[in-house]
PDB file of C-alpha atoms in Angstrom:
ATOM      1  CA  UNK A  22     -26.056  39.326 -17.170  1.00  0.00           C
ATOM      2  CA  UNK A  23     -24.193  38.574 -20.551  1.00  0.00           C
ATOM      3  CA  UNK A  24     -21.022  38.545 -18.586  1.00  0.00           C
ATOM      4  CA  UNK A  25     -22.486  35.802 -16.392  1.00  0.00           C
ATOM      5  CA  UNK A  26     -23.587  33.660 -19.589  1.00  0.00           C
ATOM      6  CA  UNK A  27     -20.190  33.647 -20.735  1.00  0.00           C
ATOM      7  CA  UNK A  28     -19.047  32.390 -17.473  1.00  0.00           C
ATOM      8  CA  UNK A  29     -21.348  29.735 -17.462  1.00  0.00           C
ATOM      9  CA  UNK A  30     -20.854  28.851 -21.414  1.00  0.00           C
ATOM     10  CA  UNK A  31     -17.038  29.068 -20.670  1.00  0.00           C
ATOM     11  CA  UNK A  32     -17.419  26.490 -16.867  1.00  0.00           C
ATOM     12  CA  UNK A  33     -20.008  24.246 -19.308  1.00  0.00           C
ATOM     13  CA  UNK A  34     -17.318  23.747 -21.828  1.00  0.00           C
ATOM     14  CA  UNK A  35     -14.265  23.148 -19.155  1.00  0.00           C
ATOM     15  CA  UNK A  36     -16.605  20.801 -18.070  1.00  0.00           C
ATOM     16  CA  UNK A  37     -17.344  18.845 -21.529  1.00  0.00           C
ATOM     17  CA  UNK A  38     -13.921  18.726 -21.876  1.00  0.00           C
ATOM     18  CA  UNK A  39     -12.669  17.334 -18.779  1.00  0.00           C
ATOM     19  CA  UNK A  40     -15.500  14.568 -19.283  1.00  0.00           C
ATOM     20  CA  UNK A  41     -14.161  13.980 -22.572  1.00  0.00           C
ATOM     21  CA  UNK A  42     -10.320  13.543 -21.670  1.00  0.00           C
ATOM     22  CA  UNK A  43     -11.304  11.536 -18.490  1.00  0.00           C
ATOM     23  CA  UNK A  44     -13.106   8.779 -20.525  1.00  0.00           C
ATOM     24  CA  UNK A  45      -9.384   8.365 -22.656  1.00  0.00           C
ATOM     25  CA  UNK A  46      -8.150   7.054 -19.377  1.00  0.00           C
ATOM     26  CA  UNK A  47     -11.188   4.938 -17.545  1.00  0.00           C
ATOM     27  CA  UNK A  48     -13.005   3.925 -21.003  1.00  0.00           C
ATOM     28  CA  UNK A  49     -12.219   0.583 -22.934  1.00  0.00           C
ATOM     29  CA  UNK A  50     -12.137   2.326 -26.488  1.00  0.00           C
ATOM     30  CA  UNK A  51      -9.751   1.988 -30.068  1.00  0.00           C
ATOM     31  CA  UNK A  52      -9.946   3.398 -33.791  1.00  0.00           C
ATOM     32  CA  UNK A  53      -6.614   2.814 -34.351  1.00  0.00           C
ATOM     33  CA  UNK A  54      -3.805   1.398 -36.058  1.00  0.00           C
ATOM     34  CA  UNK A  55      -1.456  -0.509 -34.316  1.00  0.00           C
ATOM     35  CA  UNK A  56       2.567  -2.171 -35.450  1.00  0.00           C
ATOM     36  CA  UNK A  57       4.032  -4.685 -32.866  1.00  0.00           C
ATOM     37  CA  UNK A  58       7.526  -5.600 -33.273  1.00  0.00           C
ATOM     38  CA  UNK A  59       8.503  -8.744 -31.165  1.00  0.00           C
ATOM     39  CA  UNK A  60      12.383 -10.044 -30.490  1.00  0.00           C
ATOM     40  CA  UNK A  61      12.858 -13.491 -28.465  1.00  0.00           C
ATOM     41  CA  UNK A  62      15.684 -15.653 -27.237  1.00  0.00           C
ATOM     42  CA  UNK A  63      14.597 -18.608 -25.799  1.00  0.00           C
ATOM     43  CA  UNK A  64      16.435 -21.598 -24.265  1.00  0.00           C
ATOM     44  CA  UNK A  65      15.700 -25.106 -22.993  1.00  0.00           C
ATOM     45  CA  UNK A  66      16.832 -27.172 -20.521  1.00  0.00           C
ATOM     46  CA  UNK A  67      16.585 -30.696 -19.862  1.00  0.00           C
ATOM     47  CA  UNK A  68      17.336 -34.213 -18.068  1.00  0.00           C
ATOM     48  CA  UNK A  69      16.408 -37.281 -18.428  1.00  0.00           C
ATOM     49  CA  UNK A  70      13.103 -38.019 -20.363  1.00  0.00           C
ATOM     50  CA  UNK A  71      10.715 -35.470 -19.018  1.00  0.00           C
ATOM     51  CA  UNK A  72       6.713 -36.707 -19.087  1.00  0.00           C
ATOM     52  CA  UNK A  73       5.096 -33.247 -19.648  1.00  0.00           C
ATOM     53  CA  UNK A  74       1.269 -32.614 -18.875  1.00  0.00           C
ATOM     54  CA  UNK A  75       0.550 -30.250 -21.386  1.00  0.00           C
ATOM     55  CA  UNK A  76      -1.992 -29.315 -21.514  1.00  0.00           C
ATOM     56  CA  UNK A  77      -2.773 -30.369 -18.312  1.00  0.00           C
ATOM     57  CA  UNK A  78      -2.932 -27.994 -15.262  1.00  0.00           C
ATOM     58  CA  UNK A  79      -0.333 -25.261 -14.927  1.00  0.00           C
ATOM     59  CA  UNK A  80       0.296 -22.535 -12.224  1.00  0.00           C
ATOM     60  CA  UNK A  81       0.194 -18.763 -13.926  1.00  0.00           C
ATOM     61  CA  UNK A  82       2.574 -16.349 -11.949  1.00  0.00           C
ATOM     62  CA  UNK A  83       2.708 -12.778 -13.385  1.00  0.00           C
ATOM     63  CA  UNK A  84       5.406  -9.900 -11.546  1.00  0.00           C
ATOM     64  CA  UNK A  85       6.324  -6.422 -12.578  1.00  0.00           C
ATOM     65  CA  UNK A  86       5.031  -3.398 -13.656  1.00  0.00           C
ATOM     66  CA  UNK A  87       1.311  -2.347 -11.955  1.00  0.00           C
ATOM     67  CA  UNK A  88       0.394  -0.297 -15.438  1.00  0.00           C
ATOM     68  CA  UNK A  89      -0.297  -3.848 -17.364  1.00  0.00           C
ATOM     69  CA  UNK A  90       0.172  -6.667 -14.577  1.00  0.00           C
ATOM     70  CA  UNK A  91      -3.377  -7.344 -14.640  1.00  0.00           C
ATOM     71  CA  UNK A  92      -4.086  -6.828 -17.953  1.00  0.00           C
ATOM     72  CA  UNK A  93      -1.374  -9.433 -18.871  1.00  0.00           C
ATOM     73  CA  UNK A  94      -2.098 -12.067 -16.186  1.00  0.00           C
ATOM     74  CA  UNK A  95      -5.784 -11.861 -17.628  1.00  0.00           C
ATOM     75  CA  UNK A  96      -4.482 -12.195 -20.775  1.00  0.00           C
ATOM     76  CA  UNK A  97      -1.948 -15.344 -20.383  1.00  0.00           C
ATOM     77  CA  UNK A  98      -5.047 -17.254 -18.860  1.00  0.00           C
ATOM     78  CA  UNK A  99      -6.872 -16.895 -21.778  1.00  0.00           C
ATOM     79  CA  UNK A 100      -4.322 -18.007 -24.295  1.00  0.00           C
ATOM     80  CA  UNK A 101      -3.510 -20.858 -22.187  1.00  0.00           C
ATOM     81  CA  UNK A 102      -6.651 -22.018 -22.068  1.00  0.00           C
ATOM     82  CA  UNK A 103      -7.217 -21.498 -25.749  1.00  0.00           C
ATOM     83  CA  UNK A 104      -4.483 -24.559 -25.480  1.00  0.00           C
ATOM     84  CA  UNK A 105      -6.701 -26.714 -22.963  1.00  0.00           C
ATOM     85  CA  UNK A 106      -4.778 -25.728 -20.196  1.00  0.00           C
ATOM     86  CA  UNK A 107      -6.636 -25.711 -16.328  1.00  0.00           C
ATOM     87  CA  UNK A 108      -4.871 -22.335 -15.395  1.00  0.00           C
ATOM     88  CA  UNK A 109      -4.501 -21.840 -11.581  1.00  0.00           C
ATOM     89  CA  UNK A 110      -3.280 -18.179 -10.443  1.00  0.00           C
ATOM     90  CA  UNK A 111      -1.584 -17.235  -7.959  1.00  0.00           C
ATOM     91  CA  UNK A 112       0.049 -14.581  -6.346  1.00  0.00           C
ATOM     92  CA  UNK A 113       3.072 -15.409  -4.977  1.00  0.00           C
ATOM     93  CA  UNK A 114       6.250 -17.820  -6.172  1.00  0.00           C
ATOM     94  CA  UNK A 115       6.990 -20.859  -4.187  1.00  0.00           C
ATOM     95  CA  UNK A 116      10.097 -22.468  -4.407  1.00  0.00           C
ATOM     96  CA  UNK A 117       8.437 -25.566  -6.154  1.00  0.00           C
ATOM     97  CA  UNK A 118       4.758 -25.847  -7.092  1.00  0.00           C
ATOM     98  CA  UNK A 119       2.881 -29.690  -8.014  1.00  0.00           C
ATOM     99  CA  UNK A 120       2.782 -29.581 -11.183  1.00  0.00           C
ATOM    100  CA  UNK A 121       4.229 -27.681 -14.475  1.00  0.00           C
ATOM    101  CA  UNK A 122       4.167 -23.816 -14.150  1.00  0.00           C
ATOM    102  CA  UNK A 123       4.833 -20.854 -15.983  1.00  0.00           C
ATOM    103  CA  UNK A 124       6.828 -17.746 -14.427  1.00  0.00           C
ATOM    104  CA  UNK A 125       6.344 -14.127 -15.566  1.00  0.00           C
ATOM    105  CA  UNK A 126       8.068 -11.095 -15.169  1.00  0.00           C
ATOM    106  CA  UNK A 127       6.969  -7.826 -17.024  1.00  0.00           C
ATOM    107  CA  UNK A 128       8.518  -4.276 -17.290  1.00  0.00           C
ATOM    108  CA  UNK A 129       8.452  -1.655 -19.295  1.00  0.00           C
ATOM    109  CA  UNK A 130      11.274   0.180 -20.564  1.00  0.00           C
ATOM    110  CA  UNK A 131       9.707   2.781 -22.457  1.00  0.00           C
ATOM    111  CA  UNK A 132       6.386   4.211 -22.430  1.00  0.00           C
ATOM    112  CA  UNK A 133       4.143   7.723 -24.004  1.00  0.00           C
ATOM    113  CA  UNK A 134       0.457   7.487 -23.991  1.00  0.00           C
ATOM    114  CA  UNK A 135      -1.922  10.406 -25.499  1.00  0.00           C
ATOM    115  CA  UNK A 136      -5.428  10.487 -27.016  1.00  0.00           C
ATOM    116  CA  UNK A 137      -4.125  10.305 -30.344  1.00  0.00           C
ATOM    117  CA  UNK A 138      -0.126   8.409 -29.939  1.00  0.00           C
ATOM    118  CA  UNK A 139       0.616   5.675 -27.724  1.00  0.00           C
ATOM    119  CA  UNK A 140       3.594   3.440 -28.078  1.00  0.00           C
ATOM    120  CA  UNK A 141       5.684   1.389 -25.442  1.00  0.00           C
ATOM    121  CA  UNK A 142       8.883  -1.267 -24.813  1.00  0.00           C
ATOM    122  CA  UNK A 143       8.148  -4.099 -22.814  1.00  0.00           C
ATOM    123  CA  UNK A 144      10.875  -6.610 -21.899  1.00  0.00           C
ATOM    124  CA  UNK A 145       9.167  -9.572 -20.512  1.00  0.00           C
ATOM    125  CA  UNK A 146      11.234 -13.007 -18.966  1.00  0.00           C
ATOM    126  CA  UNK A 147       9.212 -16.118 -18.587  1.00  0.00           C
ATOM    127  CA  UNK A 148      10.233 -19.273 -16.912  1.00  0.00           C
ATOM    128  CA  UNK A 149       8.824 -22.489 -17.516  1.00  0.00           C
ATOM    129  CA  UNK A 150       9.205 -25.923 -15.255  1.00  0.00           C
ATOM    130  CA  UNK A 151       7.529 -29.330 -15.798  1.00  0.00           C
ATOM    131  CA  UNK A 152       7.468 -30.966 -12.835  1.00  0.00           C
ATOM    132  CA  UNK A 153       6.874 -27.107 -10.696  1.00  0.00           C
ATOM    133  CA  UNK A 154      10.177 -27.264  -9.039  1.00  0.00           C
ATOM    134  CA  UNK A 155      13.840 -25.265  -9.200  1.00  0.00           C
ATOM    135  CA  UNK A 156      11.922 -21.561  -9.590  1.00  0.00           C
ATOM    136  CA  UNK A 157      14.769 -20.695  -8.415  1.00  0.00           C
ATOM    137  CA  UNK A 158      16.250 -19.987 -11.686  1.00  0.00           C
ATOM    138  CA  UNK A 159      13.292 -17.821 -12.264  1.00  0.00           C
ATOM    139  CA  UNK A 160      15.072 -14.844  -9.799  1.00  0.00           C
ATOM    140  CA  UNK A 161      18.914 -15.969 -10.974  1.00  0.00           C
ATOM    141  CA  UNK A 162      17.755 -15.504 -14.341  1.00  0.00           C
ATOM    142  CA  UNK A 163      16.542 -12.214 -14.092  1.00  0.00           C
ATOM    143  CA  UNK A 164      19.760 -10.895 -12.520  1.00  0.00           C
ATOM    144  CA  UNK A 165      21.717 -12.210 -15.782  1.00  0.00           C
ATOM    145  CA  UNK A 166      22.913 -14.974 -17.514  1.00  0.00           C
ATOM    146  CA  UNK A 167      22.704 -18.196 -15.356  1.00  0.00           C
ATOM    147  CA  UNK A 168      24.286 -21.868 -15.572  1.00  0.00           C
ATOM    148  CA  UNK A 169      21.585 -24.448 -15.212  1.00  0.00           C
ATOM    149  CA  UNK A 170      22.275 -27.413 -13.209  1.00  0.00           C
ATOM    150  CA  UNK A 171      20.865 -30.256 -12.318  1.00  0.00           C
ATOM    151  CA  UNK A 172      20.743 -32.141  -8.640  1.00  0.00           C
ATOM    152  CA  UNK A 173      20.511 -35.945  -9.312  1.00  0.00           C
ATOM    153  CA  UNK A 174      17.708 -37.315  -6.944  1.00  0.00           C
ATOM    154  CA  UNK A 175      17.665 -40.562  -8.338  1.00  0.00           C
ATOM    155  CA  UNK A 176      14.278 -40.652  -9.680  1.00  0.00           C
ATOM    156  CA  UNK A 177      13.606 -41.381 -13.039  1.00  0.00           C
ATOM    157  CA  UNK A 178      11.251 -38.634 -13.895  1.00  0.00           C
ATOM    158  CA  UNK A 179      12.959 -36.290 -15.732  1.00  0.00           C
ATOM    159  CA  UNK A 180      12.468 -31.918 -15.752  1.00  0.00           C
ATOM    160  CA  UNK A 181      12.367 -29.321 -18.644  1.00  0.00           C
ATOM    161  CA  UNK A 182      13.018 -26.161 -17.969  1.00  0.00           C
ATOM    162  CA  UNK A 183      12.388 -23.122 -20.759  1.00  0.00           C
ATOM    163  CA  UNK A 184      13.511 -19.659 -20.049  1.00  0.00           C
ATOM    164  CA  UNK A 185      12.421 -17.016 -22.848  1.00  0.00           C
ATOM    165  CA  UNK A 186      13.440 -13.325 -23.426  1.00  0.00           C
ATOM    166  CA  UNK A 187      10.896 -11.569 -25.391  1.00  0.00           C
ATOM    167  CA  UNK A 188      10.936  -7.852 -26.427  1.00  0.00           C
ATOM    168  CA  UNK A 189       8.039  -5.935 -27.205  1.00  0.00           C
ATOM    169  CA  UNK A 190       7.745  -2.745 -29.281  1.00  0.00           C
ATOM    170  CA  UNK A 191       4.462  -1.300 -29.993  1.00  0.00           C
ATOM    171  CA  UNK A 192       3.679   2.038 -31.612  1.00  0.00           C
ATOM    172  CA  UNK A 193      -0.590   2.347 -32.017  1.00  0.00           C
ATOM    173  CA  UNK A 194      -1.671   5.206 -34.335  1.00  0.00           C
ATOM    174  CA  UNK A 195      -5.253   6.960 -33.800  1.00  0.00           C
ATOM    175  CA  UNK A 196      -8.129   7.794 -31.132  1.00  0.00           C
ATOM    176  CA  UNK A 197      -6.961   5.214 -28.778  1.00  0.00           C
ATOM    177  CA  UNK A 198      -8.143   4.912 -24.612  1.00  0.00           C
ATOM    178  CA  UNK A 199      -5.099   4.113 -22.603  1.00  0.00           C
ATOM    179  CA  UNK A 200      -6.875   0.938 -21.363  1.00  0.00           C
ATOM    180  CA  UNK A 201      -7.559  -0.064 -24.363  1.00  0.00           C
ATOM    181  CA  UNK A 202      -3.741  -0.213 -25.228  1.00  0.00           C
ATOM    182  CA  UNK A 203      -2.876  -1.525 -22.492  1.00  0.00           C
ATOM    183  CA  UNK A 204      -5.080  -4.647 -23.267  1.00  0.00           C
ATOM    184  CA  UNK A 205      -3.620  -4.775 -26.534  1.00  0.00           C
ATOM    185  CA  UNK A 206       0.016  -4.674 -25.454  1.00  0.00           C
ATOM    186  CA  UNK A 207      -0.742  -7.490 -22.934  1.00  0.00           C
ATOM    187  CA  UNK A 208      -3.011  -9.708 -25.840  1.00  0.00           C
ATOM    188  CA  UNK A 209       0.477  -9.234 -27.915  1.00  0.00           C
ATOM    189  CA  UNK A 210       2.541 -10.498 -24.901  1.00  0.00           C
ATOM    190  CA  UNK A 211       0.262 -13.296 -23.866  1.00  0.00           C
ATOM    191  CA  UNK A 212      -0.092 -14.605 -27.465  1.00  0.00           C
ATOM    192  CA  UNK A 213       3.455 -14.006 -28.090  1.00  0.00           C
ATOM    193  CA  UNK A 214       5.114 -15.787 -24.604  1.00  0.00           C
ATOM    194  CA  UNK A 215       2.662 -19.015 -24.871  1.00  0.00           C
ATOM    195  CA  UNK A 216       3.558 -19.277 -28.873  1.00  0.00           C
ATOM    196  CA  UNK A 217       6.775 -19.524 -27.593  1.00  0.00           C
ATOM    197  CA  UNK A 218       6.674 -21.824 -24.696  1.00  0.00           C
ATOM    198  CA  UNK A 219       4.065 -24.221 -26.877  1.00  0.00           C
ATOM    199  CA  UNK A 220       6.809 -24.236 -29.386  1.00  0.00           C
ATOM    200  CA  UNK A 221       9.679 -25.453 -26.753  1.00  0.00           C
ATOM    201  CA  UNK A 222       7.526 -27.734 -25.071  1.00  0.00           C
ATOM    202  CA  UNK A 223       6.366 -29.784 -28.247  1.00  0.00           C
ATOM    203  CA  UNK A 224      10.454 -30.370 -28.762  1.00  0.00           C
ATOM    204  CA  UNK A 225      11.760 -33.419 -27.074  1.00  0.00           C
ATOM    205  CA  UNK A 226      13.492 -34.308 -24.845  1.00  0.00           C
TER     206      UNK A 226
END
């Protein structure tokens, strides 16, 4: 009988502690300490005398790794609405949209999560077009450096394009669940990329 209460104890407590590591990875939990370190190199591109609707509406495409895609995406509508911005997802790229959008691409380089340690390396590119159209530097630019060019159509309206290069190194400190780092590597990212592009798009032309 005794040797059958120390099975149970010893099944009760595997149990407890499976329950316990389990909620680190489905629970939204932090008591931690967290240092981002953020690198960008960002470039602009323009002709003629671009009329930009920002706020305005703008179409939010987010690519790249599954572990913080949604987290992010979630994350870059909320800070560009924080700006006024209508925010319209969607899920695939077009080759030119109706109106300004914003291009993501998100992976991660480096990456160690535990209970207690979690840091991680993102490299994230994001593409930005006024007028919606030529996203097709969005997939030249993330196969290296590209030379922009510009088609005359004859109209008078002109384009800006931004392309940004942002690097993302996060090392969080403390009883931490993995979504809950997750969320804050993509609130550091969101806030990050739109400081960015709101930075570009206020210089004219």
């Amino acid at each position: 009988m005794a040797e059958n209460a120390a099975i149970k104890k010893i099944v009760l407590s595997a149990l407890v502690l499976a329950v316990v590591l389990s909620s680190f990875y489905v629970l939204d939990f932090k008591a931690a300490r967290s240092e981002t370190l953020a690198n960008s190199v960002v470039s602009a591109y323009s002709t003629g005398d671009p009329q930009i609707d920002f706020p305005g509406r703008i179409y939010l495409y987010v690519e790249g790794d599954d572990f913080i895609l949604k987290s992010l995406t979630e994350s870059l509508g909320d800070e560009l609405e924080k700006s006024g911005v209508e925010v319209l997802v969607v899920d695939s790229m077009e080759e030119k949209y109706d109106s300004q959008t914003l291009l993501v691409n998100v992976t991660e380089s480096e990456g160690l999560y535990t209970p207690v340690y979690a840091s991680s390396d993102l490299n994230i590119l994001f593409f930005y077009t006024s007028t919606g159209e030529d996203t097709k530097y969005f997939e030249q630019f993330k196969e290296g450096n590209v030379t922009v060019a510009f088609v005359n159509t004859g109209s008078q309206e002109g384009e800006k394009l931004v392309r940004g290069d942002l690097e993302l190194q996060d090392s969080t400190k403390g009883i931490v669940s993995q979504k809950a780092h997750r969320m804050h590597l993509a609130e550091e990212a969101a806030r990050k990329t739109v400081e960015q592009l709101q930075q570009q798009i206020s210089v004219f032309p």
